[in-house]
Amino acid sequence: MGTAILTDGLMVDADAIADAMEYYDQRGWTDGLPVVPVTESILAAFLAATDRDPDDVLFTIPHLNRSITVRLAAINAALAGCRPEYLPVVIAAWEAIAKEPHPHRGIWQSTTGTAPFLVVNGPIREQIGLNSQGNIYGSGFRANATIGRAIRLGCINVFGLHPHLLDQATQGTPAKYSACIGENEEQSPWPPFHVDNGFAASDSVVTAYVIRSVMHIEARHTMEPEQLAEDFADSIRRTGSLIHEYTSALLVLVPEHAELFAAAGWSKDDVRQAVFERVVRPRAELAASGKDAVSHKTRWRLSAQHPDAMPDTTAGTDTPDLVPLLSYPTSIQVMVAGANNAGVSSVVEVFTLNPPRDTPYSMSKIGARP
């Protein structure tokens, strides 16, 4: 018989729980970390948190011939350690992901090592305790950690995206465990991201990106908006981030940087345009790293000396020796998140198709019917 422990008056068989965790691990139902054992009563509590039919299909990967339903999303949310009240967010996240073209083309299986990245807006953040104000990419907040993890566990358990098997990431990213943040709407000088996209401030919305990495920008040295815009642009235009002919990025500004821009009279669109105009490289610098042309087959960047090389889009313009690396101003997105205690913002490297979409993200309203 397992060892019984007393927790707030409740007798718990700790050995039985540990055995269940080992059982799940041996069957590959985890992301490498222990998961929460799920019973029918636990699943029922999750399904009671939504009015969606358990058999509703949320997302399909056609080439794998596999789909995730509300029931399967709930099981994996429970495994991840979510509370039942998080399930509407998880459902909306899957529906936002379903609007992304990348997973349908196998990008989650790719050697590139991409991961889903979720941004949550609206009142739901406060209702479930989702962090938006400090250590947003770090530990300490159950909603952030488990909602993002619920997506990863769904990828593994429903779609079979196990490392070394269908998931062929060369190095991967920590975001493959969990990547879910809230926007710090309360300390932003601008309208929140979901309002920018036509939702009401009272709506709760999930935005889904496909990302590769998060790069922090230490910028405590200036009060000039132009200098700060240049700092972000320089980080985006580094040659190591240039895969396809064009790229995209999400600027996650801390309140201090957002206020710096706003105090100078800059809107989000002004920030976006200023960074967009600065994300250019001389072709000679691209040639130095072997990325001054693109592939006939994939449009990925490579050397003009490569047998598969063809000129990039800029080569036929009036300024062939100065290469813009973004396709649209909207290839730069701007939001506010993090604590108001230092000038440390971040650039989230967003993986986009080639040719890229005008907006490199998809959105879904929490609680909305499909």
Short mmCIF file of C-alpha atoms in Angstrom, two decimals:
data_model
loop_
_atom_site.label_atom_id
_atom_site.label_comp_id
_atom_site.label_asym_id
_atom_site.label_seq_id
_atom_site.Cartn_x
_atom_site.Cartn_y
_atom_site.Cartn_z
CA MET A 1 0.00 0.00 0.00
CA GLY A 2 1.29 3.48 -0.84
CA THR A 3 2.45 5.92 1.76
CA ALA A 4 -0.46 8.09 2.91
CA ILE A 5 0.22 11.75 3.74
CA LEU A 6 -2.08 14.29 5.30
CA THR A 7 -2.59 17.50 3.32
CA ASP A 8 -5.16 20.00 4.62
CA GLY A 9 -7.15 17.12 6.10
CA LEU A 10 -7.06 15.10 2.87
CA MET A 11 -5.47 11.66 2.77
CA VAL A 12 -3.35 11.26 -0.36
CA ASP A 13 -1.58 8.13 -1.57
CA ALA A 14 1.71 9.70 -2.64
CA ASP A 15 3.18 6.44 -3.93
CA ALA A 16 0.17 5.83 -6.16
CA ILE A 17 0.52 9.32 -7.66
CA ALA A 18 4.22 8.74 -8.27
CA ASP A 19 3.46 5.38 -9.90
CA ALA A 20 0.91 7.04 -12.18
CA MET A 21 3.45 9.69 -13.20
CA GLU A 22 5.96 6.97 -14.05
CA TYR A 23 3.32 5.08 -16.01
CA TYR A 24 2.56 8.18 -18.10
CA ASP A 25 6.27 8.85 -18.65
CA GLN A 26 6.98 5.29 -19.80
CA ARG A 27 4.30 5.66 -22.46
CA GLY A 28 5.71 8.92 -23.78
CA TRP A 29 2.75 11.04 -22.68
CA THR A 30 4.93 13.83 -21.27
CA ASP A 31 7.26 16.61 -22.39
CA GLY A 32 9.99 15.23 -20.14
CA LEU A 33 8.52 16.72 -17.00
CA PRO A 34 6.02 14.92 -14.75
CA VAL A 35 2.37 15.36 -15.67
CA VAL A 36 -0.78 15.37 -13.58
CA PRO A 37 -2.68 12.04 -13.60
CA VAL A 38 -6.11 12.52 -15.19
CA THR A 39 -9.24 10.69 -14.06
CA GLU A 40 -12.72 10.76 -15.58
CA SER A 41 -13.91 13.06 -12.78
CA ILE A 42 -11.05 15.48 -13.44
CA LEU A 43 -11.84 15.46 -17.15
CA ALA A 44 -15.52 16.08 -16.41
CA ALA A 45 -14.61 19.19 -14.42
CA PHE A 46 -12.65 20.54 -17.38
CA LEU A 47 -15.39 19.83 -19.89
CA ALA A 48 -17.89 21.56 -17.58
CA ALA A 49 -15.83 24.76 -17.97
CA THR A 50 -16.91 25.14 -21.61
CA ASP A 51 -20.18 24.83 -23.50
CA ARG A 52 -18.37 23.34 -26.48
CA ASP A 53 -19.18 19.80 -27.57
CA PRO A 54 -16.34 17.47 -26.53
CA ASP A 55 -16.17 16.14 -30.10
CA ASP A 56 -15.75 19.58 -31.71
CA VAL A 57 -12.58 19.56 -33.82
CA LEU A 58 -10.30 22.50 -33.01
CA PHE A 59 -7.32 21.88 -35.26
CA THR A 60 -6.24 19.36 -37.89
CA ILE A 61 -2.84 18.61 -39.41
CA PRO A 62 -3.93 17.05 -42.72
CA HIS A 63 -0.66 15.40 -43.72
CA LEU A 64 -0.61 13.58 -40.36
CA ASN A 65 -4.33 12.76 -40.61
CA ARG A 66 -4.76 13.76 -36.96
CA SER A 67 -7.05 16.25 -35.25
CA ILE A 68 -7.43 17.64 -31.74
CA THR A 69 -10.93 17.85 -30.30
CA VAL A 70 -12.21 19.73 -27.26
CA ARG A 71 -12.02 16.50 -25.26
CA LEU A 72 -8.40 15.86 -26.25
CA ALA A 73 -7.49 19.50 -25.58
CA ALA A 74 -9.05 19.16 -22.12
CA ILE A 75 -7.13 15.96 -21.35
CA ASN A 76 -3.83 17.57 -22.28
CA ALA A 77 -4.68 20.75 -20.37
CA ALA A 78 -5.31 18.61 -17.29
CA LEU A 79 -2.06 16.70 -17.86
CA ALA A 80 -0.24 20.04 -18.11
CA GLY A 81 -1.51 21.14 -14.69
CA CYS A 82 -4.11 23.64 -15.88
CA ARG A 83 -7.09 24.50 -13.74
CA PRO A 84 -10.47 23.82 -15.41
CA GLU A 85 -11.11 27.54 -15.81
CA TYR A 86 -8.09 27.77 -18.13
CA LEU A 87 -9.70 25.48 -20.71
CA PRO A 88 -11.52 28.27 -22.67
CA VAL A 89 -8.12 29.92 -23.18
CA VAL A 90 -6.59 26.65 -24.35
CA ILE A 91 -9.49 26.11 -26.77
CA ALA A 92 -9.12 29.63 -28.18
CA ALA A 93 -5.37 29.06 -28.51
CA TRP A 94 -5.90 25.94 -30.60
CA GLU A 95 -8.41 27.78 -32.78
CA ALA A 96 -5.95 30.64 -33.31
CA ILE A 97 -3.26 28.11 -34.19
CA ALA A 98 -5.68 26.52 -36.67
CA LYS A 99 -5.66 29.79 -38.62
CA GLU A 100 -1.87 29.66 -38.94
CA PRO A 101 -0.65 28.18 -42.26
CA HIS A 102 2.66 26.94 -40.82
CA PRO A 103 1.59 23.79 -38.93
CA HIS A 104 -0.36 22.60 -41.95
CA ARG A 105 2.93 22.61 -43.85
CA GLY A 106 4.84 20.66 -41.25
CA ILE A 107 6.77 23.53 -39.67
CA TRP A 108 6.37 22.05 -36.18
CA GLN A 109 8.21 18.99 -37.45
CA SER A 110 10.95 21.05 -39.05
CA THR A 111 14.66 21.06 -38.30
CA THR A 112 14.22 24.83 -37.81
CA GLY A 113 12.96 24.28 -34.27
CA THR A 114 9.89 26.52 -34.13
CA ALA A 115 7.27 26.68 -31.39
CA PRO A 116 3.81 28.19 -30.83
CA PHE A 117 3.82 31.47 -28.89
CA LEU A 118 0.63 32.79 -27.29
CA VAL A 119 -0.31 36.33 -26.24
CA VAL A 120 -3.43 36.81 -24.12
CA ASN A 121 -5.40 40.04 -23.90
CA GLY A 122 -8.49 41.19 -22.05
CA PRO A 123 -10.16 40.58 -18.67
CA ILE A 124 -9.36 36.86 -18.66
CA ARG A 125 -5.80 37.72 -17.59
CA GLU A 126 -6.96 38.93 -14.20
CA GLN A 127 -9.61 36.25 -13.86
CA ILE A 128 -7.13 33.38 -14.10
CA GLY A 129 -4.00 35.13 -12.80
CA LEU A 130 -2.09 35.17 -16.07
CA ASN A 131 1.15 37.12 -15.72
CA SER A 132 1.90 40.16 -17.88
CA GLN A 133 4.05 42.35 -15.65
CA GLY A 134 7.34 40.73 -14.69
CA ASN A 135 9.38 37.63 -15.56
CA ILE A 136 6.90 37.07 -18.37
CA TYR A 137 9.07 34.44 -20.06
CA GLY A 138 10.04 32.85 -16.76
CA SER A 139 8.59 30.73 -14.02
CA GLY A 140 6.20 31.38 -11.16
CA PHE A 141 2.75 31.70 -12.74
CA ARG A 142 0.60 28.65 -13.18
CA ALA A 143 -1.67 30.02 -15.89
CA ASN A 144 1.20 31.06 -18.17
CA ALA A 145 3.17 27.87 -17.61
CA THR A 146 0.36 25.37 -17.98
CA ILE A 147 -1.62 26.98 -20.82
CA GLY A 148 1.49 27.04 -23.00
CA ARG A 149 2.38 23.53 -21.85
CA ALA A 150 -1.12 22.27 -22.73
CA ILE A 151 -0.39 23.15 -26.35
CA ARG A 152 2.94 21.33 -26.33
CA LEU A 153 1.44 18.21 -24.73
CA GLY A 154 -1.29 18.26 -27.37
CA CYS A 155 1.39 18.39 -30.06
CA ILE A 156 3.06 15.34 -28.51
CA ASN A 157 0.10 13.22 -27.48
CA VAL A 158 -2.38 14.01 -30.27
CA PHE A 159 -0.14 14.77 -33.24
CA GLY A 160 2.79 12.52 -32.31
CA LEU A 161 5.39 15.30 -32.40
CA HIS A 162 7.97 13.52 -30.25
CA PRO A 163 11.61 14.68 -30.44
CA HIS A 164 13.79 12.42 -32.59
CA LEU A 165 10.63 11.12 -34.29
CA LEU A 166 8.13 13.44 -36.02
CA ASP A 167 9.71 16.48 -34.34
CA GLN A 168 13.05 16.85 -36.12
CA ALA A 169 14.22 20.14 -34.55
CA THR A 170 18.00 20.39 -34.76
CA GLN A 171 18.30 22.31 -31.49
CA GLY A 172 14.78 23.43 -30.69
CA THR A 173 13.87 26.25 -28.32
CA PRO A 174 12.84 26.52 -24.64
CA ALA A 175 9.51 27.78 -26.00
CA LYS A 176 8.74 24.16 -26.92
CA TYR A 177 7.97 23.59 -23.24
CA SER A 178 5.66 26.59 -22.87
CA ALA A 179 5.35 30.08 -24.32
CA CYS A 180 2.35 32.08 -23.13
CA ILE A 181 2.34 35.69 -21.93
CA GLY A 182 -0.21 38.42 -21.26
CA GLU A 183 -0.03 41.97 -22.52
CA ASN A 184 0.53 44.55 -19.78
CA GLU A 185 -2.44 46.63 -20.86
CA GLU A 186 -2.59 48.52 -17.57
CA GLN A 187 0.88 50.07 -17.98
CA SER A 188 0.78 50.62 -21.72
CA PRO A 189 0.40 54.15 -23.11
CA TRP A 190 -1.35 52.74 -26.16
CA PRO A 191 -4.51 50.69 -26.85
CA PRO A 192 -3.99 46.97 -26.27
CA PHE A 193 -3.09 44.64 -29.10
CA HIS A 194 -6.52 43.05 -29.46
CA VAL A 195 -8.21 46.48 -29.64
CA ASP A 196 -5.79 47.39 -32.45
CA ASN A 197 -7.20 44.39 -34.27
CA GLY A 198 -10.86 45.32 -33.98
CA PHE A 199 -11.88 43.61 -30.74
CA ALA A 200 -13.54 45.39 -27.84
CA ALA A 201 -11.46 46.12 -24.75
CA SER A 202 -13.87 43.89 -22.81
CA ASP A 203 -13.14 40.93 -25.11
CA SER A 204 -10.59 38.31 -24.12
CA VAL A 205 -8.45 37.19 -27.04
CA VAL A 206 -5.58 34.82 -27.77
CA THR A 207 -3.03 35.66 -30.46
CA ALA A 208 -0.89 32.84 -31.85
CA TYR A 209 2.52 33.20 -33.47
CA VAL A 210 5.06 30.67 -34.70
CA ILE A 211 8.43 31.67 -33.27
CA ARG A 212 12.06 30.60 -33.23
CA SER A 213 13.65 32.62 -30.42
CA VAL A 214 13.36 35.52 -27.99
CA MET A 215 16.21 38.04 -27.86
CA HIS A 216 16.49 40.60 -25.06
CA ILE A 217 17.49 44.18 -25.83
CA GLU A 218 19.30 45.99 -23.02
CA ALA A 219 18.59 49.69 -23.64
CA ARG A 220 18.84 51.80 -20.49
CA HIS A 221 21.20 54.30 -22.08
CA THR A 222 18.98 56.64 -24.10
CA MET A 223 15.92 58.83 -23.99
CA GLU A 224 15.94 59.35 -27.77
CA PRO A 225 13.22 57.37 -29.58
CA GLU A 226 15.28 57.24 -32.78
CA GLN A 227 18.18 55.62 -30.95
CA LEU A 228 15.90 53.05 -29.35
CA ALA A 229 14.30 52.27 -32.73
CA GLU A 230 17.79 51.76 -34.16
CA ASP A 231 18.66 49.37 -31.33
CA PHE A 232 15.64 47.21 -32.16
CA ALA A 233 16.29 47.40 -35.90
CA ASP A 234 19.92 46.35 -35.46
CA SER A 235 18.81 43.29 -33.51
CA ILE A 236 16.29 42.28 -36.16
CA ARG A 237 18.62 42.71 -39.13
CA ARG A 238 21.44 40.50 -37.79
CA THR A 239 22.38 38.04 -40.51
CA GLY A 240 21.93 34.98 -38.32
CA SER A 241 18.19 35.58 -38.17
CA LEU A 242 17.81 35.85 -41.95
CA ILE A 243 16.47 32.58 -43.26
CA HIS A 244 13.91 33.39 -45.91
CA GLU A 245 14.08 36.45 -48.11
CA TYR A 246 12.06 38.31 -45.55
CA THR A 247 11.53 38.05 -41.80
CA SER A 248 9.07 39.26 -39.18
CA ALA A 249 9.37 40.29 -35.55
CA LEU A 250 7.27 41.06 -32.50
CA LEU A 251 8.61 43.90 -30.34
CA VAL A 252 7.66 43.21 -26.73
CA LEU A 253 8.30 46.57 -25.10
CA VAL A 254 8.52 47.06 -21.37
CA PRO A 255 6.45 49.99 -20.08
CA GLU A 256 9.59 52.14 -19.71
CA HIS A 257 10.40 51.88 -23.42
CA ALA A 258 6.77 52.27 -24.45
CA GLU A 259 6.54 55.45 -22.37
CA LEU A 260 9.74 56.76 -23.95
CA PHE A 261 8.22 56.42 -27.39
CA ALA A 262 4.82 57.75 -26.31
CA ALA A 263 6.35 60.77 -24.55
CA ALA A 264 7.94 61.70 -27.88
CA GLY A 265 4.50 61.55 -29.48
CA TRP A 266 5.06 58.20 -31.19
CA SER A 267 2.21 55.76 -31.73
CA LYS A 268 2.66 52.03 -32.24
CA ASP A 269 2.49 52.69 -35.97
CA ASP A 270 5.27 55.27 -35.64
CA VAL A 271 7.45 52.73 -33.81
CA ARG A 272 6.68 50.11 -36.42
CA GLN A 273 7.49 52.44 -39.32
CA ALA A 274 10.71 53.69 -37.74
CA VAL A 275 12.00 50.18 -37.16
CA PHE A 276 10.83 49.00 -40.59
CA GLU A 277 12.76 51.76 -42.34
CA ARG A 278 15.93 50.85 -40.45
CA VAL A 279 15.90 47.08 -41.04
CA VAL A 280 18.14 47.20 -44.12
CA ARG A 281 21.61 45.82 -44.87
CA PRO A 282 24.17 46.66 -47.56
CA ARG A 283 24.39 43.74 -49.96
CA ALA A 284 28.13 43.55 -49.36
CA GLU A 285 27.46 42.75 -45.69
CA LEU A 286 25.05 40.00 -46.70
CA ALA A 287 27.66 38.64 -49.12
CA ALA A 288 30.18 38.49 -46.28
CA SER A 289 27.96 35.96 -44.53
CA GLY A 290 26.93 34.17 -47.73
CA LYS A 291 23.35 35.45 -47.73
CA ASP A 292 23.24 37.87 -50.64
CA ALA A 293 20.89 35.78 -52.83
CA VAL A 294 18.03 33.30 -52.44
CA SER A 295 17.38 29.72 -53.47
CA HIS A 296 15.36 28.99 -56.62
CA LYS A 297 13.62 26.17 -54.76
CA THR A 298 12.98 27.43 -51.24
CA ARG A 299 13.66 31.20 -51.35
CA TRP A 300 15.91 30.66 -48.35
CA ARG A 301 18.95 32.92 -48.28
CA LEU A 302 22.27 31.66 -49.64
CA SER A 303 25.36 32.91 -51.45
CA ALA A 304 25.12 34.35 -54.94
CA GLN A 305 27.86 31.83 -55.83
CA HIS A 306 25.64 28.86 -54.94
CA PRO A 307 24.46 26.83 -57.99
CA ASP A 308 20.83 27.13 -56.84
CA ALA A 309 21.06 30.92 -56.32
CA MET A 310 18.80 33.51 -57.87
CA PRO A 311 18.64 37.28 -57.22
CA ASP A 312 16.46 38.41 -54.34
CA THR A 313 13.56 40.83 -54.82
CA THR A 314 15.68 43.92 -54.15
CA ALA A 315 18.15 43.12 -56.90
CA GLY A 316 15.80 44.48 -59.55
CA THR A 317 15.07 47.81 -57.84
CA ASP A 318 16.70 51.25 -58.03
CA THR A 319 18.78 50.44 -54.92
CA PRO A 320 20.05 46.89 -55.55
CA ASP A 321 22.96 47.30 -53.15
CA LEU A 322 20.77 48.21 -50.14
CA VAL A 323 18.54 45.33 -49.10
CA PRO A 324 15.36 45.84 -47.05
CA LEU A 325 14.83 42.76 -44.92
CA LEU A 326 11.15 43.23 -44.11
CA SER A 327 8.31 43.02 -46.59
CA TYR A 328 5.71 45.26 -44.92
CA PRO A 329 5.64 47.67 -41.98
CA THR A 330 3.22 45.17 -40.41
CA SER A 331 6.04 42.63 -40.41
CA ILE A 332 6.89 44.49 -37.19
CA GLN A 333 4.29 44.06 -34.45
CA VAL A 334 4.34 46.01 -31.17
CA MET A 335 2.94 45.15 -27.75
CA VAL A 336 3.74 45.96 -24.10
CA ALA A 337 4.60 43.36 -21.48
CA GLY A 338 6.92 43.03 -18.51
CA ALA A 339 7.68 45.03 -15.39
CA ASN A 340 8.17 48.77 -15.26
CA ASN A 341 11.53 48.49 -13.53
CA ALA A 342 14.24 48.54 -16.23
CA GLY A 343 14.90 49.25 -19.89
CA VAL A 344 14.98 45.60 -20.99
CA SER A 345 12.66 44.75 -23.87
CA SER A 346 12.73 41.87 -26.32
CA VAL A 347 12.46 40.93 -29.97
CA VAL A 348 10.51 37.75 -30.61
CA GLU A 349 11.70 36.25 -33.88
CA VAL A 350 8.54 35.30 -35.78
CA PHE A 351 8.74 32.60 -38.40
CA THR A 352 6.92 33.65 -41.55
CA LEU A 353 6.16 32.10 -44.89
CA ASN A 354 7.77 33.27 -48.08
CA PRO A 355 6.10 35.29 -49.46
CA PRO A 356 5.03 36.41 -46.00
CA ARG A 357 1.56 37.32 -44.85
CA ASP A 358 0.74 40.95 -44.21
CA THR A 359 0.09 40.10 -40.54
CA PRO A 360 2.25 37.26 -39.15
CA TYR A 361 -0.19 36.09 -36.47
CA SER A 362 -3.70 34.69 -35.97
CA MET A 363 -6.30 35.59 -33.34
CA SER A 364 -9.26 33.93 -31.65
CA LYS A 365 -11.76 35.35 -29.18
CA ILE A 366 -12.01 33.33 -25.98
CA GLY A 367 -15.47 31.83 -25.55
CA ALA A 368 -16.57 32.60 -29.10
CA ARG A 369 -18.41 30.00 -31.11
CA PRO A 370 -16.69 28.90 -34.32
#
